[in-house]
Amino acid sequence: MKFVALFSSYLLLLCSVFTLAAPTNFDQAKRLAQRIHAPEATSFYCDCAIRWQGKKGIPDLASCGYQVRKNGPRANRIEWEHVMPAHHFGHQRQCWQNGGRKNCVKTDSTFRAMEADLYNLVPAIGEVNGDRSNYRFGVLPSSPSQHGACPVKVDFKQQVFEPAPAVRGDIARIYFYMADKYNLSLSRAQQQLFIAWRKQDQVTAQERDLNTRISQHMGHDNPFVSGKREWQLGYKATGYGVVVSQ
């Protein structure tokens, strides 16, 4: 009986190892992200309730007072948004210079890891995801809201996106994590903005819980959420996620 119990425990351990594995590509990451974010069941930027039908996420626009700006079909679906856009982390790789995102997916192991990193993926209303594009984050005090009660603003001419105050610290900690893990550069202005946002919007219990759930798949946490690391101006990235052989 003791052998059977030990063997059963071993099988459970093996199952957990294989089940809770880090995704190796963007498609796998999106499937995992849906399960990980299910307890919150709200969109990242607008806090709209989400109803899942299989792999398809449908936002309840009325629940957050969202108004369609232009693209109704995308406004009525959930998409997986890279908080740090693929353009930001991709264009710092040689593969991007030689053929853009498609070439990076095909040839660059580090890019595939960045694209599939669960800490950088959030569920967003499709139209907001499209409007954000790869614009930099910033503050737009004189710009009007364009999505009803959803507290985001977009300046399409300046290519700036203002997120809600409630997620600004989350965004900062995601940027710090990505820059540190993959040895990515952040401008001085970006660092100053995100340091301010991190201080203004402290880590919440919900953010810690999400950090824990993601860590079960990634094999490590976001140290800027857990408090193991703190970003200061001029922080030297460790680059622990960069794949040497490609």
XYZ file of N, CA and C in Angstrom:
738
model
N 0.829 -1.212 0.000
C 0.000 0.000 0.000
C 0.864 1.262 0.000
N 1.987 1.166 0.759
C 2.862 2.325 0.807
C 3.438 2.625 -0.582
N 3.811 1.537 -1.300
C 4.351 1.701 -2.654
C 3.327 2.340 -3.581
N 2.073 1.858 -3.471
C 1.002 2.398 -4.313
C 0.800 3.884 -4.046
N 0.818 4.247 -2.752
C 0.622 5.652 -2.385
C 1.756 6.522 -2.915
N 2.997 5.998 -2.785
C 4.150 6.759 -3.261
C 4.109 6.907 -4.789
N 3.718 5.801 -5.460
C 3.632 5.837 -6.919
C 2.563 6.808 -7.384
N 1.437 6.814 -6.672
C 0.355 7.741 -7.013
C 0.803 9.186 -6.835
N 1.528 9.436 -5.761
C 2.033 10.790 -5.518
C 2.996 11.213 -6.618
N 3.822 10.232 -7.053
C 4.775 10.511 -8.122
C 4.065 10.856 -9.423
N 3.002 10.099 -9.721
C 2.228 10.380 -10.930
C 1.590 11.749 -10.873
N 1.046 12.106 -9.696
C 0.431 13.426 -9.545
C 1.460 14.527 -9.744
N 2.669 14.288 -9.221
C 3.730 15.274 -9.374
C 4.106 15.436 -10.838
N 4.223 14.296 -11.541
C 4.532 14.357 -12.967
C 3.463 15.097 -13.740
N 2.197 14.809 -13.415
C 1.094 15.473 -14.111
C 1.133 16.973 -13.894
N 1.424 17.347 -12.645
C 1.448 18.779 -12.351
C 2.583 19.465 -13.101
N 3.738 18.759 -13.230
C 4.874 19.347 -13.940
C 4.524 19.580 -15.399
N 3.907 18.553 -16.023
C 3.591 18.671 -17.444
C 2.417 19.614 -17.678
N 1.458 19.651 -16.756
C 0.297 20.513 -16.923
C 0.670 21.970 -16.738
N 1.508 22.254 -15.715
C 1.857 23.630 -15.400
C 3.192 23.994 -16.033
N 3.272 23.835 -17.341
C 4.493 24.180 -18.065
C 4.345 25.543 -18.708
N 5.464 26.236 -18.842
C 5.444 27.543 -19.498
C 5.118 27.365 -20.977
N 4.340 28.268 -21.553
C 4.012 28.159 -22.984
C 5.247 28.396 -23.835
N 5.292 27.737 -24.984
C 6.436 27.879 -25.883
C 6.137 28.766 -27.085
N 4.863 29.144 -27.238
C 4.515 30.043 -28.336
C 3.296 30.866 -27.944
N 2.968 31.848 -28.769
C 1.900 32.789 -28.450
C 0.530 32.112 -28.365
N 0.279 31.160 -29.254
C -1.015 30.465 -29.231
C -1.205 29.698 -27.923
N -0.184 28.989 -27.484
C -0.260 28.293 -26.205
C -0.471 29.285 -25.064
N 0.226 30.405 -25.127
C 0.123 31.412 -24.073
C -1.295 31.956 -23.955
N -1.948 32.193 -25.084
C -3.315 32.724 -25.051
C -4.276 31.730 -24.414
N -4.098 30.451 -24.704
C -4.970 29.436 -24.107
C -4.766 29.352 -22.604
N -3.515 29.392 -22.179
C -3.225 29.359 -20.747
C -3.715 30.628 -20.055
N -3.517 31.756 -20.708
C -3.903 33.036 -20.111
C -5.394 33.086 -19.817
N -6.189 32.475 -20.671
C -7.635 32.474 -20.432
C -7.973 31.791 -19.112
N -7.324 30.658 -18.840
C -7.577 29.943 -17.585
C -7.043 30.730 -16.391
N -5.876 31.337 -16.568
C -5.244 32.056 -15.465
C -6.048 33.283 -15.058
N -6.586 34.012 -16.044
C -7.307 35.253 -15.766
C -8.792 35.035 -15.479
N -9.257 33.796 -15.573
C -10.682 33.518 -15.376
C -11.223 34.014 -14.034
N -10.483 33.895 -12.919
C -11.039 34.363 -11.636
C -11.394 35.846 -11.618
N -10.626 36.686 -12.343
C -10.960 38.115 -12.391
C -12.169 38.359 -13.296
N -12.176 37.711 -14.448
C -13.292 37.794 -15.402
C -13.655 39.232 -15.773
N -12.652 40.099 -15.864
C -12.876 41.473 -16.306
C -11.761 41.878 -17.265
N -12.073 42.813 -18.162
C -11.062 43.290 -19.106
C -10.089 44.229 -18.398
N -8.858 44.264 -18.873
C -7.774 44.953 -18.166
C -7.954 46.467 -18.138
N -8.150 47.093 -19.265
C -8.174 48.549 -19.316
C -9.511 49.156 -18.891
N -10.600 48.449 -19.145
C -11.928 49.036 -18.940
C -12.716 48.410 -17.799
N -12.241 47.279 -17.274
C -12.911 46.587 -16.175
C -14.321 46.141 -16.547
N -14.518 45.737 -17.799
C -15.801 45.184 -18.236
C -15.865 43.700 -17.881
N -17.026 43.226 -17.477
C -17.206 41.802 -17.204
C -17.021 41.010 -18.498
N -16.446 39.807 -18.368
C -16.194 38.945 -19.530
C -16.967 37.647 -19.368
N -17.616 37.238 -20.442
C -18.260 35.919 -20.494
C -17.498 35.090 -21.512
N -17.069 33.891 -21.073
C -16.279 33.043 -21.955
C -17.142 31.964 -22.582
N -17.034 31.823 -23.885
C -17.676 30.745 -24.633
C -16.570 29.965 -25.332
N -16.113 28.888 -24.674
C -14.957 28.178 -25.198
C -13.746 29.097 -25.160
N -13.081 29.264 -26.310
C -11.915 30.139 -26.385
C -12.297 31.593 -26.626
N -13.567 31.843 -26.859
C -14.030 33.175 -27.224
C -14.480 33.959 -25.996
N -13.930 35.146 -25.823
C -14.323 36.026 -24.730
C -15.225 37.139 -25.230
N -16.353 37.328 -24.548
C -17.315 38.357 -24.942
C -17.452 39.366 -23.797
N -17.080 40.617 -24.016
C -17.200 41.613 -22.945
C -18.637 42.108 -22.790
N -19.034 42.347 -21.565
C -20.330 42.956 -21.289
C -20.104 44.469 -21.258
N -20.304 45.118 -22.384
C -19.975 46.541 -22.506
C -20.814 47.408 -21.578
N -22.059 46.992 -21.355
C -22.935 47.774 -20.477
C -22.445 47.751 -19.036
N -21.746 46.695 -18.643
C -21.302 46.560 -17.247
C -20.278 47.614 -16.860
N -19.610 48.199 -17.859
C -18.594 49.208 -17.554
C -18.867 50.526 -18.284
N -20.033 50.629 -18.895
C -20.379 51.870 -19.589
C -19.570 52.122 -20.830
N -19.105 51.059 -21.452
C -18.286 51.217 -22.662
C -19.149 51.630 -23.846
N -18.627 52.555 -24.645
C -19.295 52.957 -25.886
C -18.341 52.725 -27.057
N -18.874 52.104 -28.092
C -18.051 51.810 -29.264
C -17.591 53.112 -29.910
N -16.305 53.208 -30.139
C -15.769 54.403 -30.787
C -15.938 54.319 -32.305
N -15.560 53.161 -32.867
C -15.586 53.037 -34.321
C -15.781 51.603 -34.800
N -15.145 50.654 -34.093
C -15.088 49.273 -34.570
C -15.945 48.359 -33.702
N -17.221 48.213 -34.073
C -18.153 47.403 -33.289
C -17.761 45.946 -33.149
N -17.371 45.261 -34.232
C -16.991 43.853 -34.109
C -15.848 43.629 -33.127
N -14.819 44.461 -33.180
C -13.697 44.283 -32.256
C -14.073 44.700 -30.838
N -14.990 45.658 -30.717
C -15.429 46.076 -29.381
C -16.182 44.961 -28.667
N -16.725 44.039 -29.423
C -17.532 42.967 -28.840
C -16.786 41.648 -28.714
N -15.478 41.735 -28.686
C -14.694 40.530 -28.428
C -13.483 40.871 -27.561
N -12.996 39.855 -26.866
C -11.798 39.997 -26.042
C -10.597 39.523 -26.839
N -9.528 40.308 -26.780
C -8.266 39.936 -27.410
C -7.167 39.953 -26.351
N -6.086 39.228 -26.638
C -4.974 39.179 -25.686
C -3.939 40.227 -26.068
N -3.795 41.179 -25.179
C -2.951 42.357 -25.403
C -1.580 42.158 -24.767
N -0.532 42.450 -25.526
C 0.808 42.560 -24.956
C 0.917 43.949 -24.334
N 1.036 44.013 -23.025
C 1.149 45.314 -22.348
C 2.382 46.050 -22.863
N 3.525 45.383 -22.865
C 4.670 45.887 -23.616
C 4.511 45.345 -25.034
N 4.240 46.203 -26.014
C 3.916 45.718 -27.355
C 5.035 44.900 -27.988
N 4.646 43.979 -28.862
C 5.629 43.174 -29.581
C 6.603 44.064 -30.345
N 6.112 45.196 -30.833
C 6.997 46.117 -31.556
C 8.097 46.630 -30.647
N 7.768 46.892 -29.374
C 8.761 47.435 -28.433
C 9.855 46.413 -28.161
N 9.439 45.178 -27.794
C 10.491 44.193 -27.489
C 11.068 43.557 -28.746
N 10.306 43.552 -29.840
C 10.800 42.936 -31.060
C 11.823 43.767 -31.797
N 11.589 45.081 -31.875
C 12.491 45.889 -32.700
C 13.876 46.018 -32.081
N 14.041 45.552 -30.838
C 15.368 45.534 -30.226
C 16.139 44.250 -30.555
N 15.508 43.360 -31.325
C 16.143 42.121 -31.752
C 16.563 42.232 -33.214
N 17.662 41.589 -33.561
C 18.155 41.633 -34.934
C 17.155 41.024 -35.903
N 16.435 40.007 -35.442
C 15.469 39.337 -36.326
C 14.414 40.302 -36.846
N 14.063 41.307 -36.029
C 13.046 42.280 -36.435
C 13.572 43.150 -37.573
N 14.836 43.506 -37.475
C 15.447 44.326 -38.518
C 15.528 43.558 -39.841
N 15.578 42.237 -39.749
C 15.755 41.406 -40.937
C 14.452 40.845 -41.501
N 13.296 41.263 -40.938
C 12.055 40.706 -41.489
C 10.844 40.853 -40.594
N 10.946 41.678 -39.566
C 9.783 41.951 -38.744
C 9.353 40.789 -37.850
N 8.111 40.864 -37.407
C 7.610 39.915 -36.420
C 7.607 38.480 -36.946
N 7.201 38.277 -38.184
C 7.149 36.920 -38.736
C 8.523 36.273 -38.718
N 9.523 37.032 -39.068
C 10.880 36.496 -39.061
C 11.339 36.180 -37.646
N 10.961 37.025 -36.679
C 11.343 36.781 -35.288
C 10.706 35.497 -34.757
N 9.418 35.294 -35.067
C 8.732 34.082 -34.627
C 9.423 32.846 -35.204
N 9.866 32.963 -36.419
C 10.467 31.830 -37.120
C 11.893 31.543 -36.661
N 12.654 32.578 -36.329
C 14.100 32.392 -36.160
C 14.658 32.692 -34.770
N 13.877 33.353 -33.898
C 14.454 33.874 -32.649
C 13.779 33.269 -31.420
N 14.501 32.432 -30.687
C 13.950 31.773 -29.498
C 13.599 32.768 -28.401
N 14.426 33.787 -28.242
C 14.152 34.789 -27.209
C 12.882 35.566 -27.538
N 12.701 35.913 -28.819
C 11.475 36.613 -29.196
C 10.257 35.751 -28.918
N 10.314 34.468 -29.250
C 9.170 33.583 -28.998
C 8.867 33.509 -27.504
N 9.901 33.514 -26.673
C 9.693 33.503 -25.220
C 9.029 34.795 -24.758
N 9.452 35.921 -25.310
C 8.870 37.206 -24.944
C 7.411 37.281 -25.389
N 7.151 36.809 -26.606
C 5.800 36.865 -27.151
C 4.843 35.990 -26.348
N 5.351 34.914 -25.756
C 4.523 33.968 -25.011
C 4.584 34.172 -23.505
N 5.254 35.227 -23.050
C 5.404 35.437 -21.608
C 4.059 35.835 -20.992
N 3.588 35.022 -20.077
C 2.244 35.199 -19.507
C 2.124 36.461 -18.662
N 3.219 36.953 -18.134
C 3.140 38.166 -17.306
C 2.813 39.403 -18.146
N 3.063 39.316 -19.443
C 2.866 40.467 -20.328
C 1.551 40.398 -21.098
N 0.692 39.421 -20.795
C -0.570 39.248 -21.514
C -1.753 39.581 -20.620
N -2.670 40.400 -21.131
C -3.883 40.740 -20.395
C -5.076 40.691 -21.346
N -6.271 40.384 -20.824
C -7.465 40.386 -21.678
C -7.969 41.813 -21.873
N -8.118 42.205 -23.119
C -8.539 43.578 -23.422
C -9.672 43.570 -24.434
N -10.556 44.553 -24.347
C -11.573 44.736 -25.380
C -10.849 44.964 -26.702
N -11.275 44.242 -27.731
C -10.559 44.277 -28.996
C -10.361 45.668 -29.566
N -11.387 46.497 -29.488
C -11.263 47.841 -30.039
C -10.207 48.642 -29.288
N -10.148 48.490 -27.965
C -9.142 49.196 -27.162
C -7.753 48.678 -27.508
N -7.646 47.365 -27.679
C -6.382 46.773 -28.092
C -5.924 47.368 -29.423
N -6.859 47.494 -30.361
C -6.527 48.071 -31.658
C -6.176 49.538 -31.567
N -6.918 50.292 -30.757
C -6.653 51.721 -30.613
C -5.325 51.980 -29.915
N -4.982 51.122 -28.957
C -3.706 51.286 -28.267
C -2.551 51.035 -29.239
N -2.725 50.061 -30.160
C -1.698 49.728 -31.150
C -0.380 49.471 -30.424
N 0.694 50.075 -30.912
C 1.974 49.971 -30.197
C 2.377 51.330 -29.624
N 1.365 52.174 -29.336
C 1.616 53.511 -28.819
C 2.265 53.443 -27.434
N 3.041 54.463 -27.131
C 3.649 54.538 -25.803
C 2.603 54.969 -24.782
N 2.814 54.588 -23.533
C 1.931 55.024 -22.462
C 2.299 56.445 -22.038
N 1.298 57.193 -21.645
C 1.515 58.548 -21.173
C 0.255 59.099 -20.541
N 0.268 60.385 -20.213
C -0.877 61.053 -19.597
C -1.370 62.133 -20.556
N -2.685 62.152 -20.773
C -3.300 63.076 -21.730
C -4.385 63.896 -21.030
N -3.998 64.847 -20.207
C -4.984 65.593 -19.415
C -5.989 66.395 -20.218
N -5.604 66.842 -21.417
C -6.506 67.688 -22.208
C -7.295 66.909 -23.259
N -7.059 65.593 -23.341
C -7.756 64.790 -24.348
C -9.076 64.263 -23.799
N -10.095 64.188 -24.631
C -11.386 63.656 -24.184
C -11.380 62.127 -24.185
N -12.311 61.548 -23.426
C -12.496 60.101 -23.470
C -13.239 59.751 -24.756
N -12.855 58.645 -25.381
C -13.479 58.255 -26.649
C -14.224 56.933 -26.561
N -14.239 56.317 -25.367
C -14.839 54.985 -25.231
C -15.870 54.961 -24.107
N -16.671 56.001 -24.024
C -17.683 56.057 -22.980
C -17.055 56.172 -21.608
N -17.525 55.325 -20.672
C -17.032 55.380 -19.299
C -15.722 54.621 -19.110
N -15.252 53.933 -20.142
C -13.953 53.252 -20.036
C -12.862 54.306 -19.875
N -12.114 54.273 -18.777
C -11.185 55.367 -18.446
C -9.851 55.288 -19.168
N -9.900 55.249 -20.493
C -8.678 55.322 -21.288
C -8.806 56.479 -22.268
N -7.652 56.992 -22.698
C -7.620 58.060 -23.696
C -6.550 57.721 -24.726
N -6.798 58.125 -25.962
C -5.837 57.866 -27.035
C -5.625 59.147 -27.839
N -4.371 59.487 -28.040
C -4.017 60.569 -28.949
C -3.387 59.906 -30.171
N -4.175 59.780 -31.235
C -3.710 59.061 -32.416
C -2.617 59.821 -33.157
N -2.626 61.148 -33.045
C -1.620 61.945 -33.732
C -0.257 61.823 -33.045
N -0.256 61.946 -31.708
C 0.993 61.839 -30.955
C 1.376 60.389 -30.662
N 0.421 59.475 -30.906
C 0.616 58.047 -30.635
C 0.928 57.797 -29.156
N -0.008 58.287 -28.331
C 0.096 58.124 -26.883
C -1.202 57.517 -26.366
N -1.086 56.609 -25.430
C -2.247 55.941 -24.829
C -2.204 56.152 -23.323
N -3.294 56.693 -22.780
C -3.391 56.897 -21.332
C -4.272 55.815 -20.710
N -3.729 54.963 -19.831
C -4.541 53.941 -19.158
C -5.183 54.486 -17.892
N -6.096 53.719 -17.350
C -6.764 54.119 -16.103
C -5.771 54.117 -14.946
N -5.944 55.019 -13.973
C -5.046 55.050 -12.813
C -4.952 53.711 -12.082
N -6.041 52.934 -12.099
C -6.081 51.684 -11.339
C -5.151 50.611 -11.886
N -4.681 50.757 -13.140
C -3.793 49.733 -13.698
C -2.411 50.291 -14.055
N -2.158 51.531 -13.707
C -0.879 52.132 -14.095
C 0.298 51.474 -13.391
N 0.131 51.144 -12.128
C 1.199 50.450 -11.416
C 1.421 49.058 -11.965
N 0.322 48.373 -12.319
C 0.438 47.041 -12.932
C 1.268 47.123 -14.207
N 0.964 48.130 -15.022
C 1.683 48.324 -16.288
C 3.163 48.563 -16.024
N 3.468 49.426 -15.065
C 4.858 49.728 -14.730
C 5.609 48.472 -14.327
N 4.998 47.650 -13.476
C 5.676 46.452 -12.993
C 5.854 45.410 -14.104
N 4.941 45.385 -15.062
C 5.091 44.498 -16.222
C 6.251 44.982 -17.088
N 6.338 46.280 -17.323
C 7.443 46.821 -18.118
C 8.781 46.562 -17.441
N 8.844 46.770 -16.125
C 10.090 46.513 -15.404
C 10.491 45.041 -15.541
N 9.520 44.168 -15.391
C 9.767 42.730 -15.503
C 10.311 42.370 -16.883
N 9.645 42.834 -17.936
C 10.071 42.496 -19.294
C 11.458 43.061 -19.588
N 11.703 44.297 -19.189
C 12.996 44.918 -19.450
C 14.106 44.196 -18.700
N 13.827 43.808 -17.458
C 14.836 43.130 -16.647
C 15.118 41.726 -17.180
N 14.068 40.964 -17.454
C 14.238 39.567 -17.854
C 14.894 39.430 -19.222
N 14.511 40.295 -20.159
C 14.976 40.139 -21.540
C 15.986 41.209 -21.959
N 16.510 41.929 -20.966
C 17.551 42.924 -21.226
C 17.111 43.940 -22.275
N 15.931 44.511 -22.057
C 15.358 45.481 -22.984
C 15.593 46.899 -22.468
N 15.776 47.828 -23.375
C 16.022 49.207 -22.972
C 14.711 49.956 -22.765
N 14.693 50.782 -21.739
C 13.604 51.722 -21.490
C 14.220 53.112 -21.474
N 13.575 54.053 -22.152
C 14.107 55.414 -22.162
C 14.042 56.001 -20.752
N 14.792 57.033 -20.524
C 14.789 57.707 -19.224
C 13.382 58.225 -18.901
N 12.712 58.773 -19.930
C 11.351 59.294 -19.726
C 10.390 58.161 -19.343
N 10.528 57.002 -20.003
C 9.679 55.855 -19.657
C 9.931 55.420 -18.225
N 11.197 55.310 -17.856
C 11.536 54.887 -16.503
C 10.939 55.841 -15.464
N 11.065 57.123 -15.705
C 10.546 58.111 -14.757
C 9.034 58.010 -14.631
N 8.354 57.830 -15.769
C 6.903 57.693 -15.755
C 6.488 56.456 -14.980
N 7.118 55.330 -15.268
C 6.717 54.072 -14.643
C 7.092 54.017 -13.156
N 8.182 54.647 -12.784
C 8.528 54.724 -11.359
C 7.459 55.505 -10.610
N 7.001 56.604 -11.215
C 5.925 57.396 -10.592
C 4.648 56.583 -10.512
N 4.293 55.883 -11.569
C 3.069 55.075 -11.578
C 3.152 53.947 -10.558
N 4.326 53.348 -10.437
C 4.489 52.262 -9.460
C 4.245 52.751 -8.030
N 4.670 53.970 -7.763
C 4.474 54.530 -6.428
C 3.015 54.925 -6.199
N 2.389 55.480 -7.237
C 0.999 55.943 -7.108
C 0.004 54.792 -7.015
N 0.285 53.702 -7.714
C -0.624 52.550 -7.763
C 0.118 51.337 -7.210
N -0.014 51.114 -5.917
C 0.705 50.048 -5.233
C 0.133 48.670 -5.593
N 0.917 47.638 -5.320
C 0.486 46.265 -5.583
C -0.747 45.932 -4.742
N -1.750 45.354 -5.392
C -2.981 44.962 -4.705
C -2.974 43.458 -4.443
N -3.910 43.007 -3.610
C -4.047 41.579 -3.343
C -4.381 40.816 -4.620
N -5.195 41.416 -5.478
C -5.561 40.777 -6.749
C -4.339 40.613 -7.639
N -3.475 41.625 -7.671
C -2.267 41.536 -8.484
C -1.324 40.460 -7.937
N -1.241 40.349 -6.625
C -0.408 39.297 -6.020
C -0.954 37.915 -6.340
N -2.268 37.765 -6.267
C -2.884 36.468 -6.587
C -2.607 36.079 -8.039
N -2.745 37.040 -8.938
C -2.469 36.776 -10.350
C -1.004 36.405 -10.535
N -0.127 37.091 -9.838
C 1.303 36.803 -9.900
C 1.576 35.356 -9.481
N 0.893 34.907 -8.447
C 1.068 33.536 -7.965
C 0.584 32.526 -8.995
N -0.584 32.778 -9.575
C -1.128 31.839 -10.558
C -0.235 31.735 -11.796
N 0.269 32.874 -12.252
C 1.145 32.847 -13.419
C 2.453 32.134 -13.095
N 2.969 32.354 -11.894
C 4.246 31.742 -11.514
C 4.180 30.220 -11.537
N 2.999 29.652 -11.329
C 2.843 28.200 -11.368
C 3.103 27.648 -12.763
N 2.957 28.479 -13.774
C 3.234 28.063 -15.150
C 4.627 28.509 -15.598
N 4.994 29.728 -15.246
C 6.260 30.273 -15.725
C 7.456 29.735 -14.945
N 7.230 29.239 -13.733
C 8.323 28.722 -12.918
C 9.035 29.787 -12.113
N 8.561 31.014 -12.160
C 9.124 32.122 -11.390
C 8.074 33.211 -11.320
N 8.233 34.129 -10.383
C 7.253 35.208 -10.271
C 7.762 36.463 -10.972
N 6.937 37.505 -10.949
C 7.393 38.829 -11.351
C 7.962 39.468 -10.092
N 9.285 39.599 -9.988
C 9.888 40.093 -8.745
C 9.536 41.534 -8.407
N 9.016 42.274 -9.394
C 8.621 43.656 -9.134
C 7.210 43.723 -8.549
N 6.506 42.592 -8.576
C 5.220 42.467 -7.885
C 5.436 41.887 -6.499
N 6.253 40.844 -6.416
C 6.495 40.192 -5.118
C 7.358 41.040 -4.200
N 8.060 42.016 -4.748
C 8.899 42.888 -3.931
C 10.341 42.429 -3.813
N 10.713 41.401 -4.554
C 12.091 40.917 -4.514
C 13.056 41.893 -5.177
N 12.539 42.656 -6.138
C 13.358 43.647 -6.825
C 12.587 44.957 -6.911
N 13.328 46.040 -7.026
C 12.711 47.357 -7.173
C 13.478 48.140 -8.232
N 12.739 48.664 -9.177
C 13.361 49.399 -10.275
C 13.669 50.825 -9.841
N 14.913 51.233 -10.042
C 15.327 52.612 -9.822
C 15.866 53.158 -11.142
N 15.905 54.469 -11.264
C 16.404 55.092 -12.487
C 17.822 54.602 -12.761
N 18.038 54.070 -13.959
C 19.348 53.540 -14.303
C 19.554 52.087 -13.910
N 18.466 51.417 -13.537
C 18.532 49.994 -13.151
C 19.220 49.178 -14.243
N 20.118 48.275 -13.837
C 20.832 47.421 -14.777
C 20.075 46.099 -14.936
N 19.557 45.847 -16.120
C 18.794 44.629 -16.378
C 19.676 43.395 -16.265
N 19.097 42.308 -15.725
C 19.853 41.070 -15.555
C 19.869 40.228 -16.815
N 18.796 40.302 -17.623
C 18.744 39.533 -18.861
C 18.655 38.032 -18.657
N 18.054 37.615 -17.537
C 18.039 36.180 -17.225
C 17.152 35.360 -18.157
N 16.311 36.011 -18.963
C 15.453 35.276 -19.865
C 15.950 35.228 -21.306
N 17.096 35.811 -21.568
C 17.625 35.833 -22.928
C 18.199 34.465 -23.269
N 17.767 33.901 -24.379
C 18.263 32.608 -24.856
C 19.531 32.853 -25.652
N 20.629 32.234 -25.229
C 21.915 32.471 -25.873
C 21.984 31.795 -27.228
N 21.627 30.503 -27.270
C 21.696 29.776 -28.549
C 20.373 29.899 -29.276
N 20.384 30.211 -30.537
C 19.178 30.405 -31.355
C 19.251 29.563 -32.601
